[in-house]
XYZ file of C-alpha atoms in Angstrom:
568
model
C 8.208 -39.481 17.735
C 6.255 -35.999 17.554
C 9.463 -34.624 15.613
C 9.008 -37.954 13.052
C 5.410 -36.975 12.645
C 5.562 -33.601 12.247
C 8.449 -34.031 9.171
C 5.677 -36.873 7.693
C 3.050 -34.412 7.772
C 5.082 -31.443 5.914
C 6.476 -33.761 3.436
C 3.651 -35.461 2.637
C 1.880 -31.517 2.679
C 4.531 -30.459 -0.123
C 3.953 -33.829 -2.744
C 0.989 -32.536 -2.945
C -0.133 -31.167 -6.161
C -2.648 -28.284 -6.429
C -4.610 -27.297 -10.007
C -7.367 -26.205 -11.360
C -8.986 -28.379 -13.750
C -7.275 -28.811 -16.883
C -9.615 -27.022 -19.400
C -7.069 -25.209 -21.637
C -3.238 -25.276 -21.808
C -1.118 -23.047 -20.185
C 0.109 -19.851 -21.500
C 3.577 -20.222 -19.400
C 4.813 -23.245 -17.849
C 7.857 -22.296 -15.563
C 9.600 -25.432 -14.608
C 12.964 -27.336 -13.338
C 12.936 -24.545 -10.492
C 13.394 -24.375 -6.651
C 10.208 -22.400 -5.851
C 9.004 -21.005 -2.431
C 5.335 -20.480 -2.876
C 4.781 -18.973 1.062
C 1.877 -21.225 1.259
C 1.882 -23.431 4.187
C -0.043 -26.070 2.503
C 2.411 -26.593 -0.321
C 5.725 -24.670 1.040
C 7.845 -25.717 -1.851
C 6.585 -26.653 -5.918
C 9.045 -27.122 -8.729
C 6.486 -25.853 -11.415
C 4.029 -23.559 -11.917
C 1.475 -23.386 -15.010
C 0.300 -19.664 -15.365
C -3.127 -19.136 -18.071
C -3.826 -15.598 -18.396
C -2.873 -13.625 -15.474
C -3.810 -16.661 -12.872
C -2.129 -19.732 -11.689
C -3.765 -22.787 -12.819
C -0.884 -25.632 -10.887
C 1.984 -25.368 -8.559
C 4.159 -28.801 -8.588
C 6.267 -30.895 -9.764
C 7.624 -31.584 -13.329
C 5.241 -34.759 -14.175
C 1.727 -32.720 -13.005
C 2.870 -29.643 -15.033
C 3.413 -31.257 -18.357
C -0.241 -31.800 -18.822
C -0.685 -28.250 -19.135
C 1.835 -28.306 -21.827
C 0.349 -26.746 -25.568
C 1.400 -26.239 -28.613
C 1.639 -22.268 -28.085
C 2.744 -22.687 -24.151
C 5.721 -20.839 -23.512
C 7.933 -22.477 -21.375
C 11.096 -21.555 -19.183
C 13.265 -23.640 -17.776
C 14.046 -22.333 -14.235
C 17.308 -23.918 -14.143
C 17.282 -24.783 -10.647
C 16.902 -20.536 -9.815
C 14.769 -19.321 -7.126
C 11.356 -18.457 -7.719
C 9.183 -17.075 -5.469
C 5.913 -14.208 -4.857
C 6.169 -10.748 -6.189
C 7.293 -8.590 -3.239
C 4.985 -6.569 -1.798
C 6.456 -2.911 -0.562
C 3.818 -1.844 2.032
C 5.288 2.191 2.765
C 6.337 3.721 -0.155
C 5.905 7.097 -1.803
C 5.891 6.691 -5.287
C 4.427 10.410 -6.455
C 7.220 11.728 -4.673
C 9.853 9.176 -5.216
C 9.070 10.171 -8.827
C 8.926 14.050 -8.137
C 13.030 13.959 -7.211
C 14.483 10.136 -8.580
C 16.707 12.433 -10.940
C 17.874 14.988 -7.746
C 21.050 14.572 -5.875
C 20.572 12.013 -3.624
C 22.974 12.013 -0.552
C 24.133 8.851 1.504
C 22.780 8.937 4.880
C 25.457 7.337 6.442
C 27.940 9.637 5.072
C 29.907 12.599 7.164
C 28.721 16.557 6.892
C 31.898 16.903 4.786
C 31.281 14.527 1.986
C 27.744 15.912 1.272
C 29.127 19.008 1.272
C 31.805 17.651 -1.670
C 28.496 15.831 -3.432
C 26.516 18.955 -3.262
C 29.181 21.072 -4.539
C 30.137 18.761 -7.720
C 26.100 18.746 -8.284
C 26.318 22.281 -8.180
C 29.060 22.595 -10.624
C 27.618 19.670 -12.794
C 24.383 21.404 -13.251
C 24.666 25.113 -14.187
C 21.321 25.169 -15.931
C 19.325 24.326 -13.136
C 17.590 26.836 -11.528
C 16.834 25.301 -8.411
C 19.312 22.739 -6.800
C 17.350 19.366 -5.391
C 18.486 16.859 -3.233
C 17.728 14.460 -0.213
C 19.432 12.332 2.458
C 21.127 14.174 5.154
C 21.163 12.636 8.308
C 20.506 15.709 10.904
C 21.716 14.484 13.687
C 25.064 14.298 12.496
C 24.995 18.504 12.988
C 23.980 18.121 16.170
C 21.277 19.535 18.457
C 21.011 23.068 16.593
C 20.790 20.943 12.780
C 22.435 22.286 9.845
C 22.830 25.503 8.168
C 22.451 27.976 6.126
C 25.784 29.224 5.972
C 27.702 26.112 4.734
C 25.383 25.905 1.181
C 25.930 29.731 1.170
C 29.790 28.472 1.147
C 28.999 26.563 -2.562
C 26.129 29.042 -3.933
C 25.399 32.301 -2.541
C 23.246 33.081 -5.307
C 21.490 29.771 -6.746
C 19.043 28.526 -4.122
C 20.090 25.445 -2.686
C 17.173 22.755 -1.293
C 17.790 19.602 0.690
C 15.630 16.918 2.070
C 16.911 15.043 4.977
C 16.670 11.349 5.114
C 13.336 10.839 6.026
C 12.078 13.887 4.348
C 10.460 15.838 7.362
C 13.523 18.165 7.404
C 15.122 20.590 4.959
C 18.497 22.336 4.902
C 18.217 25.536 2.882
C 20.878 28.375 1.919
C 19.900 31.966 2.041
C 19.042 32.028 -1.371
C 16.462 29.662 -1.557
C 15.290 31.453 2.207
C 14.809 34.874 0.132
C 12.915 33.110 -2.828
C 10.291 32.143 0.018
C 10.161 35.235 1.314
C 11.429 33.388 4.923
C 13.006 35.347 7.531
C 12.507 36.133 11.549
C 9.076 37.998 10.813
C 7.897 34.394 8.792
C 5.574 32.258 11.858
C 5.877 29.381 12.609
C 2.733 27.211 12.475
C 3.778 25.297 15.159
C 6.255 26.112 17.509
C 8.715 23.181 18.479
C 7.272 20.596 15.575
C 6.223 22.324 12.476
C 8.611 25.548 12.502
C 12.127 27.301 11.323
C 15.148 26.903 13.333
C 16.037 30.184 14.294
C 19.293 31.325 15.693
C 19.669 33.581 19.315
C 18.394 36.774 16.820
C 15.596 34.938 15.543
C 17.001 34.417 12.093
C 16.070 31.428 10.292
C 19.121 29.204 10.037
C 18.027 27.459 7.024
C 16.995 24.230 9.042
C 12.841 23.663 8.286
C 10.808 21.048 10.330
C 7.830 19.291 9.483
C 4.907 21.395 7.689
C 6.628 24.101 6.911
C 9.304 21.873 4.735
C 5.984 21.067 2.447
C 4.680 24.620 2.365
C 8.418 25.359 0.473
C 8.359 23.010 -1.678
C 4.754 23.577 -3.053
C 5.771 27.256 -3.199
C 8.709 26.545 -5.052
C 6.418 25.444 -7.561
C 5.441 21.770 -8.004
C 6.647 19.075 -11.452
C 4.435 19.635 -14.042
C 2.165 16.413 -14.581
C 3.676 15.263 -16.873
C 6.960 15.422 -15.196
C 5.616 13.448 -12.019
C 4.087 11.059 -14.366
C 7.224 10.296 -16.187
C 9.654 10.302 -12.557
C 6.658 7.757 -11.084
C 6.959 5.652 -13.995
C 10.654 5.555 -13.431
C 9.862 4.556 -9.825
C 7.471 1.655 -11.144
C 10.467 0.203 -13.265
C 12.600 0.280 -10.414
C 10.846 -1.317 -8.504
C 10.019 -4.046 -10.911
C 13.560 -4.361 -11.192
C 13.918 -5.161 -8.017
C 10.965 -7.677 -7.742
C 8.489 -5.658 -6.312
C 4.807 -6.086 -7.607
C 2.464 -4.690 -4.933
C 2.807 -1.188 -3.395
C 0.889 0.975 -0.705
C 1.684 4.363 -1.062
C 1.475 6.079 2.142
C 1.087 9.281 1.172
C 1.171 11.392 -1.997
C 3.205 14.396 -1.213
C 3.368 17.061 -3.506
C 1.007 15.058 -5.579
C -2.252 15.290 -3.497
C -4.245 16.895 -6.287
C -2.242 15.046 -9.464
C -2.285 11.149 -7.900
C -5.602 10.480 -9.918
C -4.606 12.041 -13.000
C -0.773 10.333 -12.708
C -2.319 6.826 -12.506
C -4.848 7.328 -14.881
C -2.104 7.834 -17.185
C 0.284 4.758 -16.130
C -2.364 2.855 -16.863
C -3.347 3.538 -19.763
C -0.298 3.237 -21.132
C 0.306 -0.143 -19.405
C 2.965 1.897 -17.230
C 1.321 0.864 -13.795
C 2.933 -2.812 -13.632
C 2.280 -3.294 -10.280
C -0.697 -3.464 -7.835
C -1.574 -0.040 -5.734
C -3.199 0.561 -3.188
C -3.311 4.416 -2.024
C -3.759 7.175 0.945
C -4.873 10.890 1.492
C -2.719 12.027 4.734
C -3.412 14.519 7.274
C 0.053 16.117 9.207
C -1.716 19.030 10.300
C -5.122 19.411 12.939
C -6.885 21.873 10.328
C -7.527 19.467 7.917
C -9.303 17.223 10.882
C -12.983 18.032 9.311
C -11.709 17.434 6.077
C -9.859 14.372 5.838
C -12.396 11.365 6.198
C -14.357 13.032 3.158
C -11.299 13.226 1.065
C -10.651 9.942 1.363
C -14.184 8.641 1.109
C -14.482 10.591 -1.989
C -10.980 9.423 -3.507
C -12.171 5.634 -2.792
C -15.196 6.034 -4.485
C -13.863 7.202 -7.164
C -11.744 4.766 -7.957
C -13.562 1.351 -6.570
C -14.072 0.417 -10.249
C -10.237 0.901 -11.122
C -7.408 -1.369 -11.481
C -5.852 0.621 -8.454
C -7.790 1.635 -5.595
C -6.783 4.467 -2.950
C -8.694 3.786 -0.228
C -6.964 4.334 3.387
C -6.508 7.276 5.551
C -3.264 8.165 6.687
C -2.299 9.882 9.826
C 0.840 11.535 11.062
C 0.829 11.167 14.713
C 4.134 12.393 15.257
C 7.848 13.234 14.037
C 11.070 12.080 13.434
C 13.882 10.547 16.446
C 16.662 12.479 14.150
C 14.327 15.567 14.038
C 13.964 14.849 17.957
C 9.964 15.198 16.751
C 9.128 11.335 17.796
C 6.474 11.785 20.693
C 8.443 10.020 23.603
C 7.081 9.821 27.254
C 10.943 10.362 28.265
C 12.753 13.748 27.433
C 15.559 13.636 24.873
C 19.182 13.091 26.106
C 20.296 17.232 26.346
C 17.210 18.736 25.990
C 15.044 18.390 29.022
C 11.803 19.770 27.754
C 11.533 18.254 24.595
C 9.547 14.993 24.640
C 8.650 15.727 20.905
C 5.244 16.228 19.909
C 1.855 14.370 18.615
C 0.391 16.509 15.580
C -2.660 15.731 17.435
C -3.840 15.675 21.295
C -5.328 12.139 22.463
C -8.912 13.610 22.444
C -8.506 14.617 18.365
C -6.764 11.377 17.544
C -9.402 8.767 19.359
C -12.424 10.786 17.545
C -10.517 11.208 13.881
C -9.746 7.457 14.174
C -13.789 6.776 14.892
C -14.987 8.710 12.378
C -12.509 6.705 10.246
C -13.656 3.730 11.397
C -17.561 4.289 11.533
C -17.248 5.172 7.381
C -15.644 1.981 7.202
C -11.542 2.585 6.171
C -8.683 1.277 6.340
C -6.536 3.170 8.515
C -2.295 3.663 8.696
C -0.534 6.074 11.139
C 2.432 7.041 11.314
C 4.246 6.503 14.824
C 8.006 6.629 15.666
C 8.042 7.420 19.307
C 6.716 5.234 22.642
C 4.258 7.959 23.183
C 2.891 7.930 19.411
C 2.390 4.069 19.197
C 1.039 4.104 22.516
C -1.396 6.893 21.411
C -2.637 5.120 18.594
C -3.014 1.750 20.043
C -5.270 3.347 23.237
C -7.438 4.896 19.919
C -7.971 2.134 17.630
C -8.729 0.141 21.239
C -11.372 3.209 21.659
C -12.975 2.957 18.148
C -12.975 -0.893 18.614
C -14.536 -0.459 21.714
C -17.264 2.130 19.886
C -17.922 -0.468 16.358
C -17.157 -3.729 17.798
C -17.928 -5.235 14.759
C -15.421 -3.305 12.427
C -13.884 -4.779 9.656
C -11.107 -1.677 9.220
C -7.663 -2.611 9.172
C -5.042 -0.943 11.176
C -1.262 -0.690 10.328
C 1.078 1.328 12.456
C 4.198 2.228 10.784
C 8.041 2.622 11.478
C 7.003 1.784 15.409
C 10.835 3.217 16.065
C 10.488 2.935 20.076
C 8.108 0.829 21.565
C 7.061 0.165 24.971
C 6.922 -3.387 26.455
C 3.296 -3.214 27.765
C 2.582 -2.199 23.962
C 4.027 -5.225 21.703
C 0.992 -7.655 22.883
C -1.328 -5.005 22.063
C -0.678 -5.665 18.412
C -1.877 -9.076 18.030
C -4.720 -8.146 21.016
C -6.288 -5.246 18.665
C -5.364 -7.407 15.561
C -2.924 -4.554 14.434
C -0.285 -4.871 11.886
C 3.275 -3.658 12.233
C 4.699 -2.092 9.529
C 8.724 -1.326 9.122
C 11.546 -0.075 6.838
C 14.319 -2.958 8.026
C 17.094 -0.461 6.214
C 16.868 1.379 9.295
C 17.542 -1.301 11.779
C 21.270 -0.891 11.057
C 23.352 0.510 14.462
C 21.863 4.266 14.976
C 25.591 5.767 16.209
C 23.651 9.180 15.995
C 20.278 8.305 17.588
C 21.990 6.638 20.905
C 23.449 10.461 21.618
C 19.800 12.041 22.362
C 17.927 8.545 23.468
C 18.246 7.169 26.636
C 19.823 3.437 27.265
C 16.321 1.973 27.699
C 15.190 3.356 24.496
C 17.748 2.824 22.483
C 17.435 -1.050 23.724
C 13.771 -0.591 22.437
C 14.352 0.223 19.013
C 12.480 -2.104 16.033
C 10.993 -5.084 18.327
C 10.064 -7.029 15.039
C 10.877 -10.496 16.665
C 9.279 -9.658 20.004
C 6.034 -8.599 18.033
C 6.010 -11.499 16.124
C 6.464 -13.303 19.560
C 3.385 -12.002 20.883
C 1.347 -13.425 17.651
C 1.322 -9.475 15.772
C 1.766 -9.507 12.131
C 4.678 -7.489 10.406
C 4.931 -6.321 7.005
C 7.769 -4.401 5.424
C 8.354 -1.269 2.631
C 11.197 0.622 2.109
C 9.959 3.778 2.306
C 11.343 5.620 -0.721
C 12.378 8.359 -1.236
C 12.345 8.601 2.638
C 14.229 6.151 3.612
C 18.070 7.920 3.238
C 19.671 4.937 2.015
C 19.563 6.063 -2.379
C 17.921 3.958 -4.674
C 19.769 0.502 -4.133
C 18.112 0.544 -0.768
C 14.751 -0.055 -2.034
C 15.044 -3.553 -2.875
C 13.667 -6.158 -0.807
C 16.536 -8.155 -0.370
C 18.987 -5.477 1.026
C 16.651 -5.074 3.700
C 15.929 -8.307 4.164
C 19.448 -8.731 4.960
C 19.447 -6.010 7.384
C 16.547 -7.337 9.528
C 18.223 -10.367 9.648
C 21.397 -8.884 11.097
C 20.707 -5.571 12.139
C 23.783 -4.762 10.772
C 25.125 -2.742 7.852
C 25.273 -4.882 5.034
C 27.886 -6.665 3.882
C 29.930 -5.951 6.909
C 29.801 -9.015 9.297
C 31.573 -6.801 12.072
C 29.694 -3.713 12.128
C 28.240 -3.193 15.173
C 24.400 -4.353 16.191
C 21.482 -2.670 16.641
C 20.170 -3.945 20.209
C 18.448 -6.122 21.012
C 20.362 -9.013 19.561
C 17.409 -10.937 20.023
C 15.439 -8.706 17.745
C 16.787 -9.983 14.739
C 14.108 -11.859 12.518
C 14.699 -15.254 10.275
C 14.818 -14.767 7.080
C 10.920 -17.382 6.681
C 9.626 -14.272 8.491
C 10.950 -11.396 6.690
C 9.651 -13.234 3.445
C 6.523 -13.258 4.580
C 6.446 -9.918 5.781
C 7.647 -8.983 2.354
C 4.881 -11.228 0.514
C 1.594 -12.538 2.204
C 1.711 -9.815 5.134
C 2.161 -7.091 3.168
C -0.865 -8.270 0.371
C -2.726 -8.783 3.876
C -2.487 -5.050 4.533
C -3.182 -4.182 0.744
C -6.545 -6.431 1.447
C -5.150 -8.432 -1.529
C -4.733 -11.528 0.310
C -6.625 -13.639 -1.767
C -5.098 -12.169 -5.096
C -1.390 -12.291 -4.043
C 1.521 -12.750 -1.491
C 1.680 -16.766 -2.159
C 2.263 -19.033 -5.216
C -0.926 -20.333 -5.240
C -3.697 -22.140 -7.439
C -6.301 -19.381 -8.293
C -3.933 -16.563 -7.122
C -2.171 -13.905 -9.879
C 0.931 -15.005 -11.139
C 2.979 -12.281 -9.876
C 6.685 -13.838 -9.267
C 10.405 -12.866 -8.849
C 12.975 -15.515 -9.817
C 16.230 -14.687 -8.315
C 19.656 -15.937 -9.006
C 20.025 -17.650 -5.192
C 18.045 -18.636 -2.057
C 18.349 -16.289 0.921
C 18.217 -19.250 2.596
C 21.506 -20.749 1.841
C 23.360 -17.975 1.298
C 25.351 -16.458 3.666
C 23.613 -13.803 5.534
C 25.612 -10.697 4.783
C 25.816 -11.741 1.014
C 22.325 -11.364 0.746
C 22.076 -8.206 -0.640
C 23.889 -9.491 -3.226
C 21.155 -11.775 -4.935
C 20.127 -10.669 -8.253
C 16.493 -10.386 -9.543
C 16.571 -12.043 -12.976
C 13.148 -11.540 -13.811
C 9.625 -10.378 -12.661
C 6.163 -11.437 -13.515
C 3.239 -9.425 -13.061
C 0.286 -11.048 -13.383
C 2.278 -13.778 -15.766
C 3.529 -10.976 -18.000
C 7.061 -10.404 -18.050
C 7.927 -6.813 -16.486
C 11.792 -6.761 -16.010
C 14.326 -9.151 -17.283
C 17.835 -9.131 -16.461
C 18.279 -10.478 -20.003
C-alpha cells in the first residue's frame, strides 16, 4: 500500500506542468524528447520552451505548443536525452589552456611507452625550444621517482619538462636542470614536501615536488597573454563539447596575475560560454598574511561581472603518488614519512577564520586521512567562532578518509568534492598504503549515506587521464563501477560498496555542483525561471549498459538557450 502511494504521488508529481505565464512566445521550443530535468518536483518533462536565456515551461507536447510563434525555433528532440548543463566543480582552466597543445602522456601507461611518446615528440618538434608535457604516474618509478638520466637518453641538449599526473611533480633532464640554474647547492624550501630529489651525493635527480615544480615553470618563462587566452578558450570549447556549462576553477596556476585580464577577454569576445566561478590559492605558509586580501580584493573586483572569483583555496597537503598526502599512518617502506600538511593545525584553524569572518567561500585541498581530518576539526573551529556563517565549505579529492570523518560532512554541512576518473583500481597506490587505507579510498556512497553532499570535476589538466577524460560521462561511468572503462573485468577499486548510482552522480554533476558555485537558483535543474543551459545526448545513462557509458555522445549544448557546440 505505501509502495502504491508513493508511485501515485511521483506520477502524479511528473504530469505536472510548470510555466511562467504566457506573455510572449518562445524563442526555442525543444520538444518530442526524453528529458531529465533533476528536479524532484517534475523529474521527467518532454518539452521545454526557452525565451531569452530563461526557461519559461518544462512539459509535455500539448502545454508547450502554446508557446509556439511565428519566429520560435523549434527542435524536435527525437526521443534523445536532454538534460542540465554539467557542472565541472575542480578544474583548472588557465592552466589547462597554458599546455592543451603539450605532449600529454597516459597515466596508466608503463615507464617505457612514455619514454617512446616523449621521444617521437621530441623528434616531431625540432623547433621547439622547450619540450612540454604532463601525465606520468610516479609511482610507477618507484620510491626514489624518475630521472634525469632517462630524458638525458632522448635529449642531452634540449631541455626536457614533464608534469606528472596530478601536476605537483616534475621529471626534468639535465638540460632543463642547468637552464634553472638547479643543482646540490639549489635549497630546498621545504625539506620532504616542497624540495628536489637528490641522489646519495646530493645531486638533483631531476624529480621536483610541490613548490618548487611552480617556481620552474614561472622561471622558464610563462605564455604570453595572449597565448593563455587563446589555450583557455580552447579549454572552454572542449568543454562545451563535452556538455559542460558551469566551471569552478580551483586555482589559476601560472595565471595568478593574467586570470582577470584572460576573462576579460573571453568575454568580450563571447568566448566565455560557460558560467565561472574562481579562486586565489595559497600552497605555501608565507603567503598566510596575504591571501584573504587577495581574494577579497579579486571578488570585489569582479562582483559586477558575468564571472565572479570569489573563494579561497587552500592546499592542505600533497599527493598519495608523491607520498605528500598527510596520513596519520606511515607509508608502506618508508617509516617516517606520514607526508606533510603545508600548514600546522594552529595556521590552518586561524587562516580558515579569518576566511570565514570576511565572509568567503572556502575549498581545500585534502588527499590524506590526516588532511581531511585537519580541515574538518577547522571549519568545526571557525563554525564554532561565527556561528552564524553563511561560507560554504568544499573539501576536495578526500583520497583517504577516516570513518569517524564521513558524518562530519553532512554535521558541518560540508560538501565533498571528487574527480571519479580516479576511482579506477590504484595497482600503484596499494604498494605504499596500508590494507586499511587502501579499503578507504573515495567513500562517495558512504558520504552520501551519512546525508553529505558530493559534487564532481575532472580536474584538468591534473587529472592524468588526456583530454577524453574530462567529460562527464566517462567519469560518470567510472564512479559507477570503479572500474576502468569499458572493461567489465578490470579489477575494483574497494570498497565494492562504494560505488554510486548513476541518479547520484547526475546530480553531483548538475544541482550539487551549481550548489557549490552558489548558482543554485540559476542552474543544475531544468527548471521554470532557471537558465536554459542543457546537454542533449544521443542515450540515457540509465539504460545503457554501464561500461558503455562512456560511449554516449553529446549532440549539442545550450548555454543559456544559445547553441554552443553541435555535433552537426
Amino acid at each position: 500500500m505505501k509502495f502504491c502511494l508513493r508511485f501515485c504521488v511521483f506520477y502524479l508529481l511528473s504530469m505536472i506542468q510548470f510555466a511562467w505565464p504566457n506573455t510572449a512566445p518562445a524563442d526555442l521550443i525543444l520538444n518530442n524528447g526524453v528529458i531529465y530535468t533533476v528536479d524532484a518536483k517534475q523529474p521527467w518533462a518532454s518539452a521545454v520552451a526557452v525565451v531569452g536565456d530563461t526557461i519559461v515551461y518544462v512539459g509535455d507536447e500539448k502545454g508547450v505548443s502554446q508557446w509556439q510563434g511565428e519566429m520560435t525555433r523549434q527542435i524536435d528532440l527525437q526521443g534523445k536525452f536532454l538534460m542540465p548543463g554539467f557542472v565541472d566543480s575542480h578544474s583548472h582552466i588557465f592552466t589547462g589552456g597554458a599546455h592543451i597543445n603539450d605532449l600529454l602522456l597516459d597515466s596508466t601507461a608503463d615507464v617505457e611507452s612514455w619514454l617512446r611518446a616523449i621521444d617521437e615528440y621530441y623528434r616531431k618538434n625540432p623547433d621547439k625550444d622547450i619540450l612540454m608535457g604532463a601525465g606520468f604516474l610516479a609511482s610507477r618509478f618507484g620510491l626514489d621517482g624518475p630521472n634525469r638520466a632517462m630524458l638525458d637518453a632522448i635529449s642531452p641538449d634540449k631541455p626536457i619538462f614533464i608534469l606528472d599526473e596530478g601536476m605537483h611533480g616534475a621529471w626534468l633532464n639535465s638540460a632543463a636542470l642547468a637552464l634553472l640554474d638547479i643543482d646540490a647547492d639549489t635549497p630546498d624550501p621545504a625539506p620532504g614536501f616542497d624540495y628536489y630529489k637528490r641522489d646519495q651525493s646530493g645531486e638533483p635527480t631531476g624529480y621536483l615536488l610541490e613548490g618548487v615544480v611552480w617556481q620552474a615553470l614561472e622561471k622558464l618563462g610563462a605564455a604570453t597573454l595572449e597565448e593563455l587566452t587563446e589555450g583557455t578558450a580552447d579549454v572552454v570549447d572542449l568543454y562545451n563539447r563535452y556538455g559542460i556549462t558551469a566551471v569552478f576553477d580551483a586555482g589559476p596556476w601560472e595565471a595568478e596575475q593574467s586570470q582577470l585580464d584572460i576573462l576579460e577577454k573571453l568575454e568580450h569576445s563571447n568566448q566565455l560560454t560557460m558560467r565561472f566561478k574562481g579562486s586565489q590559492y595559497i600552497d605555501s605558509r608565507e603567503d598566510l598574511n596575504t591571501i584573504v586580501d587577495e581574494v577579497l580584493s579579486l571578488k570585489k573586483q569582479t562582483q559586477n561581472k558575468p564571472y565572479q572569483i570569489d573563494t579561497l583555496k587552500i592546499m592542505v597537503d600533497g599527493t598519495t603518488e608523491s607520498r605528500t598526502a598527510a596520513m596519520f599512518v606511515a607509508y608502506q617502506g618508508e617509516p617516517n614519512n606520514l607526508g606533510e600538511t603545508v600548514l600546522s593545525q594552529p595556521e590552518l584553524n586561524d587562516l580558515v577564520a579569518r576566511g570565514v569572518e570576511n565572509e568567503l567561500d572556502i575549498h581545500f585541498h585534502a588527499l590524506g586521512e590526516r588532511a581531511i581530518s585537519y580541515s574538518l576539526d577547522a571549519i568545526e573551529a571557525a563554525k564554532k567562532q561565527h556561528p552564524e556563517t553563511e561560507s560554504r565549505f568544499t573539501l576536495s579529492h578526500i583520497q583517504v578518509m577516516g570513518d569517524e570523518d564521513i558524518v562530519r560532512f553532512s554535521s558541518l554541512g560540508v560538501i565533498g568534492q571528487g574527480s571519479l576518473l580516479w576511482t579506477v583500481h590504484d595497482t600503484e597506490g596499494e604498494k605504499f598504503l596500508t590494507p586499511d587505507q587502501f579499503d578507504r579510498y573515495y567513500r562517495y556512497q558512504s558520504l552520501l549515506d551519512a546525508g553529505a553532499r558530493l559534487s564532481f570535476g575532472c580536474d584538468f589538466p591534473s587529472h592524468g587521464g588526456g583530454l577524453n577524460a574530462v567529460a562527464p560521462l566517462f567519469n560518470i561511468e567510472v564512479g559507477h563501477t570503479r572500474q576502468a572503462v569499458g572493461q567489465p573485468d578490470a579489477a575494483i577499486q574497494p570498497l565494492k560498496e562504494e560505488r554510486v548510482a548513476i541518479s547520484d552522480l547526475l546530480y553531483g554533476y548538475t544541482m550539487a555542483g551549481a550548489y557549490q558555485l552558489r548558482l543554485e537558483d540559476k542552474i543544475g535543474s531544468i527548471e521554470v525561471g532557471k537558465k536554459a543551459d542543457m546537454v542533449l545526448l544521443n542515450a540515457s545513462p540509465f539504460e545503457v549498459d554501464a561500461y558503455e557509458i562512456h560511449n554516449i555522445k553529446v549532440l549539442d549544448t545550450w548555454y543559456g538557450g544559445a547553441s554552443v557546440y553541435s555535433s552537426n
